[in-house]
């Protein structure tokens, strides 16, 4: 009766216990049987498991515990991530391939590294001496010896239990009893010291998160700096490219210019005429006769404009002299590539005394006589000029009138 009462009390006590969330890390060398063990605990067939890449997470309910097991990849290069899970771990499951004597030393070193970590030292450790079903597998005592387990756990004040087992023998309820036993032992010890462990874990995880945040910020800053540097380099490269392209263009232009000048040596006027022809050809694509006609008309226009400018200077010297100069400048700039008459009036005296009245503009003017004789241009073109004397100055168009635009 007394026994029954005690059992009832114990059951009631456990029933009242809050559900505890516990996280465990499952570590060990690659191929030790971690995933097979985890699958077996979870109730899945432990055979034909793919090697863990990174980590996998298992959730299970064990009595009053909600257990999360992080099955972490055991490859040499991936072991560095283990420490990221230590802070939140209440205990460790270390899986050893008992059949692989050659890797015992590596296993020992790895285990030593785990236990010595400040976020693991002092926490309960379950060692599963796995693959006991395999021939020649080391027994419990041999594994303890090979790993110098006693020394290790004492050094790092870890409660330790070793269980020889085989992960592939069964799964779920039929899982190897040693694995089940080992898991109970671990959870029992965690429960015994839960408050202390929990406090430590809260503190460690807060610190770890702060550290992770800081690392994240530092990483983001590094990435930002690298990006800025890369963009700066790209900008500099593209600037360099455009400068080089500009230089090459300028060089080409200069070469063209020099070639033209060489060709024109001794015959500048001819060159200029040819040059103009080339330009006209490029622009219009007309026949050579049309070019020469255009040249003649252009030359004529030039002479006419010059004449008009002179007159303007005379007529409006007092009030419009500035304006007239601007127009003249504009006209000359526009025609800088055109053929200039040999004796231009550029050097005409700009004395305040009015120059003698200009000769009537027409075929007899000095400029026009120097131009090639005008030939019929055809009825459809230049009707205003063909076969007619120029209109007297009094009815001519002023340079800044509407007809000015036609000339230029
Ligand atoms: P992990 O890299 O530690 O996760 O190892 P795995 O769980 O992937 O197992 C590696 C290989 O060992 C797989 O082929 C498993 O089937 C096999 N294995 C795992 N546990 C045992 C075991 O207890 N006995 C035998 N014979 N093979 C096992």
CSV table of C-alpha atoms and ligand atoms in Angstrom, one decimal:
chain,number,residue,atom,x,y,z
A,1,UNK,CA,0.0,0.0,0.0
A,2,UNK,CA,2.8,2.3,1.0
A,3,UNK,CA,4.7,1.4,-2.3
A,4,UNK,CA,1.6,2.2,-4.3
A,5,UNK,CA,1.2,5.5,-2.6
A,6,UNK,CA,4.9,6.3,-3.3
A,7,UNK,CA,4.5,5.4,-7.0
A,8,UNK,CA,1.4,7.5,-7.3
A,9,UNK,CA,3.2,10.5,-5.8
A,10,UNK,CA,6.1,10.1,-8.1
A,11,UNK,CA,3.9,9.8,-11.1
A,12,UNK,CA,1.9,12.9,-10.0
A,13,UNK,CA,5.1,14.8,-9.5
A,14,UNK,CA,6.3,13.9,-13.0
A,15,UNK,CA,3.0,14.8,-14.4
A,16,UNK,CA,3.1,18.2,-12.9
A,17,UNK,CA,6.6,18.8,-14.2
A,18,UNK,CA,6.6,21.3,-17.0
A,19,UNK,CA,7.6,20.2,-20.5
A,20,UNK,CA,11.2,20.9,-21.0
A,21,UNK,CA,12.8,21.8,-24.2
A,22,UNK,CA,16.2,20.3,-24.5
A,23,UNK,CA,18.7,20.6,-27.3
A,24,UNK,CA,21.5,18.1,-27.9
A,25,UNK,CA,24.4,18.0,-30.3
A,26,UNK,CA,25.3,14.7,-32.0
A,27,UNK,CA,28.9,14.8,-33.1
A,28,UNK,CA,31.7,12.4,-34.1
A,29,UNK,CA,33.8,11.7,-37.2
A,30,UNK,CA,32.2,11.2,-40.5
A,31,UNK,CA,31.0,7.6,-41.1
A,32,UNK,CA,30.7,7.0,-37.4
A,33,UNK,CA,27.0,6.3,-37.6
A,34,UNK,CA,25.5,9.5,-36.4
A,35,UNK,CA,22.7,9.8,-39.0
A,36,UNK,CA,21.9,6.1,-38.6
A,37,UNK,CA,21.6,6.6,-34.9
A,38,UNK,CA,19.5,9.7,-35.2
A,39,UNK,CA,17.2,8.0,-37.7
A,40,UNK,CA,16.8,5.0,-35.5
A,41,UNK,CA,15.9,7.2,-32.5
A,42,UNK,CA,13.4,9.0,-34.6
A,43,UNK,CA,11.8,5.7,-35.7
A,44,UNK,CA,13.1,5.7,-39.3
A,45,UNK,CA,15.0,2.9,-40.9
A,46,UNK,CA,18.7,3.6,-40.2
A,47,UNK,CA,20.1,1.9,-43.2
A,48,UNK,CA,20.7,3.5,-46.6
A,49,UNK,CA,21.3,6.8,-45.0
A,50,UNK,CA,23.0,9.5,-47.0
A,51,UNK,CA,26.1,11.2,-45.4
A,52,UNK,CA,25.2,14.3,-43.6
A,53,UNK,CA,26.0,17.5,-45.5
A,54,UNK,CA,26.1,20.3,-43.0
A,55,UNK,CA,23.6,19.2,-40.4
A,56,UNK,CA,20.1,17.7,-39.9
A,57,UNK,CA,17.7,18.4,-37.1
A,58,UNK,CA,15.6,15.8,-35.4
A,59,UNK,CA,12.7,16.6,-33.0
A,60,UNK,CA,11.3,13.9,-30.7
A,61,UNK,CA,9.3,13.7,-27.6
A,62,UNK,CA,10.8,11.7,-24.7
A,63,UNK,CA,8.7,11.7,-21.5
A,64,UNK,CA,8.5,15.3,-20.3
A,65,UNK,CA,11.2,16.4,-22.8
A,66,UNK,CA,10.8,17.9,-26.2
A,67,UNK,CA,14.2,17.0,-27.6
A,68,UNK,CA,15.9,18.6,-30.5
A,69,UNK,CA,19.0,16.8,-31.8
A,70,UNK,CA,21.4,18.5,-34.1
A,71,UNK,CA,23.1,15.8,-36.2
A,72,UNK,CA,26.2,17.7,-37.4
A,73,UNK,CA,28.3,16.6,-40.3
A,74,UNK,CA,31.6,15.1,-39.2
A,75,UNK,CA,33.9,15.8,-42.2
A,76,UNK,CA,37.2,17.5,-41.3
A,77,UNK,CA,36.3,20.8,-43.0
A,78,UNK,CA,32.8,21.0,-41.5
A,79,UNK,CA,33.8,20.3,-37.9
A,80,UNK,CA,34.3,24.1,-37.5
A,81,UNK,CA,30.6,24.7,-37.5
A,82,UNK,CA,30.0,22.4,-34.4
A,83,UNK,CA,30.9,25.2,-32.0
A,84,UNK,CA,28.0,27.3,-33.3
A,85,UNK,CA,25.7,24.8,-31.6
A,86,UNK,CA,27.5,24.4,-28.3
A,87,UNK,CA,25.9,27.3,-26.6
A,88,UNK,CA,22.3,26.0,-26.8
A,89,UNK,CA,23.3,22.4,-26.1
A,90,UNK,CA,22.3,20.8,-22.8
A,91,UNK,CA,24.4,17.7,-23.5
A,92,UNK,CA,26.5,15.9,-26.1
A,93,UNK,CA,26.1,12.6,-28.0
A,94,UNK,CA,29.5,11.6,-29.3
A,95,UNK,CA,29.3,8.7,-31.8
A,96,UNK,CA,32.4,6.5,-32.3
A,97,UNK,CA,33.0,4.0,-35.1
A,98,UNK,CA,34.3,1.2,-32.8
A,99,UNK,CA,35.2,-0.9,-35.9
A,100,UNK,CA,37.6,1.7,-37.2
A,101,UNK,CA,40.8,1.4,-35.1
A,102,UNK,CA,42.8,3.5,-37.5
A,103,UNK,CA,40.8,6.6,-36.8
A,104,UNK,CA,40.8,6.2,-33.0
A,105,UNK,CA,43.6,8.8,-32.6
A,106,UNK,CA,41.6,11.3,-34.8
A,107,UNK,CA,38.5,10.5,-32.8
A,108,UNK,CA,40.4,11.1,-29.5
A,109,UNK,CA,41.7,14.5,-30.7
A,110,UNK,CA,38.2,15.5,-32.0
A,111,UNK,CA,36.6,14.5,-28.7
A,112,UNK,CA,39.2,16.4,-26.7
A,113,UNK,CA,38.5,19.5,-28.8
A,114,UNK,CA,34.8,19.2,-28.1
A,115,UNK,CA,35.1,18.6,-24.4
A,116,UNK,CA,37.6,21.4,-23.9
A,117,UNK,CA,35.4,24.0,-25.5
A,118,UNK,CA,34.2,26.4,-22.7
A,119,UNK,CA,30.6,26.0,-23.9
A,120,UNK,CA,30.7,22.2,-23.5
A,121,UNK,CA,32.9,21.7,-20.5
A,122,UNK,CA,30.8,20.6,-17.5
A,123,UNK,CA,27.9,19.3,-19.6
A,124,UNK,CA,26.9,15.6,-19.7
A,125,UNK,CA,28.4,13.5,-22.5
A,126,UNK,CA,27.0,10.3,-23.9
A,127,UNK,CA,29.6,8.2,-25.9
A,128,UNK,CA,28.0,5.7,-28.3
A,129,UNK,CA,30.6,3.1,-29.2
A,130,UNK,CA,28.8,2.2,-32.4
A,131,UNK,CA,29.1,-0.6,-35.0
A,132,UNK,CA,29.4,-3.3,-32.3
A,133,UNK,CA,27.8,-5.7,-34.8
A,134,UNK,CA,30.9,-5.5,-37.0
A,135,UNK,CA,33.6,-8.0,-36.7
A,136,UNK,CA,36.7,-6.8,-34.8
A,137,UNK,CA,34.9,-3.8,-33.3
A,138,UNK,CA,36.5,-2.5,-30.2
A,139,UNK,CA,34.7,-3.3,-27.0
A,140,UNK,CA,33.7,-0.7,-24.4
A,141,UNK,CA,37.0,-1.0,-22.4
A,142,UNK,CA,39.1,-0.7,-25.5
A,143,UNK,CA,37.3,2.4,-26.7
A,144,UNK,CA,37.7,4.0,-23.2
A,145,UNK,CA,41.4,3.3,-23.4
A,146,UNK,CA,41.9,4.4,-27.0
A,147,UNK,CA,40.2,7.7,-26.3
A,148,UNK,CA,41.7,8.2,-22.8
A,149,UNK,CA,38.1,8.9,-21.9
A,150,UNK,CA,38.4,8.9,-18.2
A,151,UNK,CA,41.2,11.5,-18.3
A,152,UNK,CA,39.4,13.6,-20.8
A,153,UNK,CA,36.1,13.8,-18.9
A,154,UNK,CA,37.8,14.4,-15.6
A,155,UNK,CA,39.8,17.2,-17.1
A,156,UNK,CA,36.7,18.9,-18.4
A,157,UNK,CA,34.4,18.0,-15.6
A,158,UNK,CA,31.9,16.3,-17.9
A,159,UNK,CA,29.6,13.5,-16.6
A,160,UNK,CA,30.1,10.7,-19.1
A,161,UNK,CA,28.4,7.5,-20.0
A,162,UNK,CA,29.6,5.1,-22.7
A,163,UNK,CA,27.2,2.7,-24.4
A,164,UNK,CA,28.4,0.0,-26.9
A,165,UNK,CA,25.7,-0.2,-29.5
A,166,UNK,CA,24.7,-0.8,-33.1
A,167,UNK,CA,22.6,1.8,-34.9
A,168,UNK,CA,21.5,-0.5,-37.6
A,169,UNK,CA,20.1,-3.3,-35.5
A,170,UNK,CA,16.7,-1.7,-35.1
A,171,UNK,CA,14.8,1.5,-35.0
A,172,UNK,CA,12.0,3.2,-33.2
A,173,UNK,CA,10.7,1.0,-30.4
A,174,UNK,CA,13.0,-1.7,-31.5
A,175,UNK,CA,16.1,0.4,-31.4
A,176,UNK,CA,19.2,-1.0,-29.8
A,177,UNK,CA,18.5,-0.9,-26.1
A,178,UNK,CA,21.9,0.6,-25.4
A,179,UNK,CA,21.1,3.7,-27.4
A,180,UNK,CA,17.8,4.0,-25.6
A,181,UNK,CA,19.5,3.5,-22.3
A,182,UNK,CA,22.2,6.1,-23.1
A,183,UNK,CA,19.6,8.6,-24.1
A,184,UNK,CA,17.7,8.2,-20.9
A,185,UNK,CA,20.8,8.6,-18.9
A,186,UNK,CA,21.6,11.8,-20.7
A,187,UNK,CA,18.1,13.3,-20.3
A,188,UNK,CA,18.0,12.2,-16.7
A,189,UNK,CA,21.3,14.0,-15.9
A,190,UNK,CA,20.1,17.1,-17.8
A,191,UNK,CA,16.9,17.0,-15.8
A,192,UNK,CA,18.8,16.7,-12.5
A,193,UNK,CA,20.8,19.8,-13.2
A,194,UNK,CA,18.3,21.5,-15.4
A,195,UNK,CA,18.1,24.9,-13.7
A,196,UNK,CA,21.8,25.4,-13.6
A,197,UNK,CA,22.2,24.2,-17.1
A,198,UNK,CA,19.3,26.3,-18.3
A,199,UNK,CA,20.8,29.4,-16.8
A,200,UNK,CA,24.1,28.8,-18.4
A,201,UNK,CA,22.5,28.1,-21.8
A,202,UNK,CA,20.4,31.3,-21.7
A,203,UNK,CA,23.5,33.3,-20.9
A,204,UNK,CA,25.7,31.6,-23.5
A,205,UNK,CA,23.1,31.9,-26.2
A,206,UNK,CA,22.6,35.6,-25.5
A,207,UNK,CA,26.3,36.1,-25.8
A,208,UNK,CA,26.5,34.0,-28.9
A,209,UNK,CA,23.7,35.9,-30.6
A,210,UNK,CA,25.4,39.2,-29.8
A,211,UNK,CA,28.6,37.8,-31.2
A,212,UNK,CA,26.8,36.6,-34.3
A,213,UNK,CA,25.2,39.9,-34.8
A,214,UNK,CA,28.5,41.7,-34.4
A,215,UNK,CA,30.1,39.2,-36.9
A,216,UNK,CA,27.2,39.8,-39.3
A,217,UNK,CA,27.7,43.5,-39.1
A,218,UNK,CA,31.4,43.2,-39.6
A,219,UNK,CA,30.8,40.9,-42.6
A,220,UNK,CA,28.3,43.3,-44.1
A,221,UNK,CA,30.8,46.1,-43.6
A,222,UNK,CA,33.6,44.1,-45.2
A,223,UNK,CA,31.2,43.3,-48.1
A,224,UNK,CA,30.3,46.9,-48.5
A,225,UNK,CA,33.9,48.0,-48.5
A,226,UNK,CA,34.8,45.3,-51.1
A,227,UNK,CA,31.9,46.4,-53.2
A,228,UNK,CA,32.9,50.1,-53.0
A,229,UNK,CA,36.5,49.2,-53.9
A,230,UNK,CA,35.3,47.1,-56.9
A,231,UNK,CA,33.0,49.9,-58.1
A,232,UNK,CA,35.8,52.4,-57.7
A,233,UNK,CA,38.1,50.1,-59.7
A,234,UNK,CA,35.4,49.7,-62.4
A,235,UNK,CA,34.9,53.4,-62.6
A,236,UNK,CA,38.6,54.0,-62.9
A,237,UNK,CA,38.9,51.3,-65.6
A,238,UNK,CA,36.0,52.7,-67.6
A,239,UNK,CA,37.4,56.3,-67.3
A,240,UNK,CA,40.7,54.9,-68.5
A,241,UNK,CA,39.0,53.3,-71.4
A,242,UNK,CA,37.1,56.4,-72.4
A,243,UNK,CA,40.2,58.5,-72.1
A,244,UNK,CA,42.2,56.1,-74.3
A,245,UNK,CA,39.3,56.0,-76.8
A,246,UNK,CA,39.3,59.8,-76.9
A,247,UNK,CA,43.0,59.9,-77.3
A,248,UNK,CA,42.8,57.4,-80.1
A,249,UNK,CA,40.1,59.5,-81.8
A,250,UNK,CA,42.1,62.6,-81.4
A,251,UNK,CA,45.2,60.9,-82.8
A,252,UNK,CA,43.3,59.6,-85.8
A,253,UNK,CA,41.9,63.1,-86.5
A,254,UNK,CA,45.4,64.5,-86.2
A,255,UNK,CA,46.8,62.0,-88.6
A,256,UNK,CA,44.1,62.7,-91.1
A,257,UNK,CA,44.7,66.4,-90.8
A,258,UNK,CA,48.4,65.9,-91.3
A,259,UNK,CA,47.9,63.7,-94.4
A,260,UNK,CA,45.6,66.2,-95.9
A,261,UNK,CA,48.1,69.0,-95.3
A,262,UNK,CA,50.9,67.0,-96.9
A,263,UNK,CA,48.7,66.4,-99.9
A,264,UNK,CA,47.8,70.0,-100.2
A,265,UNK,CA,51.5,71.3,-100.0
A,266,UNK,CA,52.1,73.6,-102.9
A,267,UNK,CA,48.5,73.6,-104.0
A,268,UNK,CA,46.4,74.8,-101.1
A,269,UNK,CA,43.5,76.1,-103.1
A,270,UNK,CA,43.2,72.9,-105.0
A,271,UNK,CA,43.4,70.9,-101.8
A,272,UNK,CA,40.7,73.0,-100.3
A,273,UNK,CA,38.5,72.6,-103.3
A,274,UNK,CA,39.1,68.9,-103.2
A,275,UNK,CA,38.4,68.8,-99.5
A,276,UNK,CA,35.2,70.6,-100.0
A,277,UNK,CA,34.3,68.3,-102.8
A,278,UNK,CA,34.9,65.3,-100.5
A,279,UNK,CA,32.8,66.8,-97.9
A,280,UNK,CA,30.0,67.6,-100.3
A,281,UNK,CA,30.2,64.2,-101.7
A,282,UNK,CA,29.8,62.7,-98.3
A,283,UNK,CA,26.9,64.9,-97.5
A,284,UNK,CA,24.9,64.7,-100.7
A,285,UNK,CA,26.4,61.9,-102.9
A,286,UNK,CA,25.7,64.1,-106.0
A,287,UNK,CA,27.7,63.9,-109.2
A,288,UNK,CA,30.9,65.8,-109.7
A,289,UNK,CA,29.2,68.4,-111.9
A,290,UNK,CA,26.7,69.1,-109.3
A,291,UNK,CA,29.6,69.6,-106.8
A,292,UNK,CA,31.3,72.1,-109.0
A,293,UNK,CA,28.1,73.9,-109.5
A,294,UNK,CA,27.6,74.0,-105.8
A,295,UNK,CA,31.1,75.3,-105.3
A,296,UNK,CA,30.5,78.0,-107.8
A,297,UNK,CA,27.3,79.0,-106.1
A,298,UNK,CA,29.0,78.8,-102.7
A,299,UNK,CA,31.8,81.0,-103.9
A,300,UNK,CA,29.4,83.4,-105.2
A,301,UNK,CA,27.4,83.5,-102.0
A,302,UNK,CA,30.6,84.1,-100.2
A,303,UNK,CA,31.5,87.0,-102.4
A,304,UNK,CA,28.1,88.4,-102.0
A,305,UNK,CA,28.0,88.1,-98.3
A,306,UNK,CA,31.4,89.7,-98.1
A,307,UNK,CA,30.1,92.6,-100.1
A,308,UNK,CA,27.0,92.9,-98.0
A,309,UNK,CA,29.1,92.9,-94.9
A,310,UNK,CA,31.2,95.7,-96.2
A,311,UNK,CA,28.1,97.7,-97.0
A,312,UNK,CA,26.7,97.0,-93.6
A,313,UNK,CA,29.7,98.3,-92.0
A,314,UNK,CA,29.5,101.4,-94.0
A,315,UNK,CA,25.7,101.9,-93.5
A,316,UNK,CA,25.4,101.0,-89.9
A,317,UNK,CA,28.8,101.7,-88.5
A,318,UNK,CA,27.6,104.1,-85.9
A,319,UNK,CA,24.6,102.2,-84.4
A,320,UNK,CA,24.9,98.6,-85.5
A,321,UNK,CA,28.6,98.0,-85.8
A,322,UNK,CA,28.7,95.5,-82.9
A,323,UNK,CA,25.8,93.6,-84.2
A,324,UNK,CA,27.2,93.5,-87.7
A,325,UNK,CA,30.6,92.2,-86.4
A,326,UNK,CA,28.8,89.4,-84.5
A,327,UNK,CA,27.0,88.4,-87.7
A,328,UNK,CA,30.1,88.5,-89.7
A,329,UNK,CA,31.9,86.4,-87.2
A,330,UNK,CA,29.1,84.0,-87.2
A,331,UNK,CA,29.1,83.7,-90.9
A,332,UNK,CA,32.9,83.3,-91.1
A,333,UNK,CA,32.8,80.6,-88.4
A,334,UNK,CA,30.2,78.7,-90.3
A,335,UNK,CA,32.3,78.9,-93.5
A,336,UNK,CA,35.7,78.2,-91.9
A,337,UNK,CA,36.1,75.1,-94.1
A,338,UNK,CA,35.0,76.8,-97.3
A,339,UNK,CA,37.2,78.2,-100.1
A,340,UNK,CA,38.1,81.7,-99.3
A,341,UNK,CA,38.8,84.3,-102.0
A,342,UNK,CA,42.6,85.1,-102.3
A,343,UNK,CA,42.2,88.8,-101.6
A,344,UNK,CA,39.7,88.9,-98.9
A,345,UNK,CA,38.5,92.1,-97.4
A,346,UNK,CA,39.5,91.1,-94.0
A,347,UNK,CA,42.3,93.6,-94.0
A,348,UNK,CA,40.0,96.4,-95.1
A,349,UNK,CA,40.6,99.5,-93.1
A,350,UNK,CA,38.1,100.0,-90.4
A,351,UNK,CA,38.7,103.7,-90.2
A,352,UNK,CA,35.9,105.9,-89.1
A,353,UNK,CA,36.0,107.7,-92.5
A,354,UNK,CA,33.5,106.0,-94.8
A,355,UNK,CA,35.1,104.0,-97.5
A,356,UNK,CA,34.5,104.8,-101.1
A,357,UNK,CA,31.1,103.6,-102.3
A,358,UNK,CA,31.4,99.9,-103.1
A,359,UNK,CA,31.2,98.8,-106.6
A,360,UNK,CA,28.0,97.3,-107.7
A,361,UNK,CA,27.8,93.7,-106.8
A,362,UNK,CA,27.9,91.6,-110.0
A,363,UNK,CA,30.2,89.8,-112.3
A,364,UNK,CA,32.6,92.7,-112.5
A,365,UNK,CA,33.4,92.8,-108.8
A,366,UNK,CA,37.0,91.8,-107.9
A,367,UNK,CA,35.8,88.8,-106.0
A,368,UNK,CA,33.5,87.5,-108.6
A,369,UNK,CA,36.1,87.9,-111.3
A,370,UNK,CA,38.3,85.6,-109.4
A,371,UNK,CA,35.7,82.9,-109.2
A,372,UNK,CA,35.3,80.4,-112.0
A,373,UNK,CA,33.0,81.6,-114.7
A,374,UNK,CA,29.5,80.8,-113.9
A,375,UNK,CA,28.0,78.2,-116.1
A,376,UNK,CA,24.4,77.5,-116.6
A,377,UNK,CA,23.3,75.5,-113.5
A,378,UNK,CA,20.1,74.1,-115.0
A,379,UNK,CA,16.6,75.5,-114.7
A,380,UNK,CA,15.7,73.6,-111.5
A,381,UNK,CA,18.6,75.0,-109.5
A,382,UNK,CA,19.8,78.4,-108.6
A,383,UNK,CA,17.2,80.2,-110.7
A,384,UNK,CA,17.9,83.4,-108.8
A,385,UNK,CA,21.4,83.6,-110.1
A,386,UNK,CA,21.5,82.0,-113.4
A,387,UNK,CA,21.9,84.4,-116.4
A,388,UNK,CA,20.8,87.4,-114.4
A,389,UNK,CA,22.7,90.4,-113.1
A,390,UNK,CA,22.5,90.7,-109.4
A,391,UNK,CA,19.8,93.0,-108.1
A,392,UNK,CA,20.9,96.5,-107.1
A,393,UNK,CA,22.0,97.0,-103.6
A,394,UNK,CA,18.8,98.9,-102.7
A,395,UNK,CA,16.6,95.8,-103.2
A,396,UNK,CA,19.0,93.2,-102.0
A,397,UNK,CA,18.2,91.1,-99.0
A,398,UNK,CA,19.9,92.2,-95.8
A,399,UNK,CA,22.3,89.7,-94.2
A,400,UNK,CA,20.1,89.3,-91.2
A,401,UNK,CA,16.9,89.0,-93.2
A,402,UNK,CA,15.2,85.8,-94.0
A,403,UNK,CA,17.5,85.2,-97.1
A,404,UNK,CA,20.5,85.2,-94.8
A,405,UNK,CA,19.7,81.7,-93.6
A,406,UNK,CA,19.5,80.5,-97.2
A,407,UNK,CA,23.1,81.8,-97.8
A,408,UNK,CA,24.6,80.1,-94.8
B,1,LIG,P1,27.7,9.6,-40.2
B,1,LIG,O1,28.6,10.1,-41.2
B,1,LIG,O2,28.3,9.6,-38.8
B,1,LIG,O3,26.3,10.2,-40.1
B,1,LIG,O4,27.5,8.0,-40.5
B,1,LIG,P2,26.2,7.4,-41.1
B,1,LIG,O5,25.1,7.3,-40.2
B,1,LIG,O6,25.9,8.0,-42.4
B,1,LIG,O7,26.7,5.9,-41.4
B,1,LIG,C1,27.8,5.6,-42.2
B,1,LIG,C2,27.7,4.2,-42.7
B,1,LIG,O8,27.9,3.3,-41.6
B,1,LIG,C3,26.4,3.9,-43.3
B,1,LIG,O9,26.6,3.1,-44.4
B,1,LIG,C4,25.6,3.2,-42.3
B,1,LIG,O10,24.7,2.2,-42.8
B,1,LIG,C5,26.8,2.5,-41.6
B,1,LIG,N1,26.5,2.2,-40.2
B,1,LIG,C6,26.0,3.1,-39.3
B,1,LIG,N2,25.9,2.5,-38.1
B,1,LIG,C7,26.2,1.2,-38.2
B,1,LIG,C8,26.3,0.1,-37.4
B,1,LIG,O11,26.0,0.2,-36.2
B,1,LIG,N3,26.7,-1.1,-37.9
B,1,LIG,C9,27.0,-1.2,-39.2
B,1,LIG,N4,27.4,-2.4,-39.7
B,1,LIG,N5,27.0,-0.2,-40.0
B,1,LIG,C10,26.6,1.0,-39.6
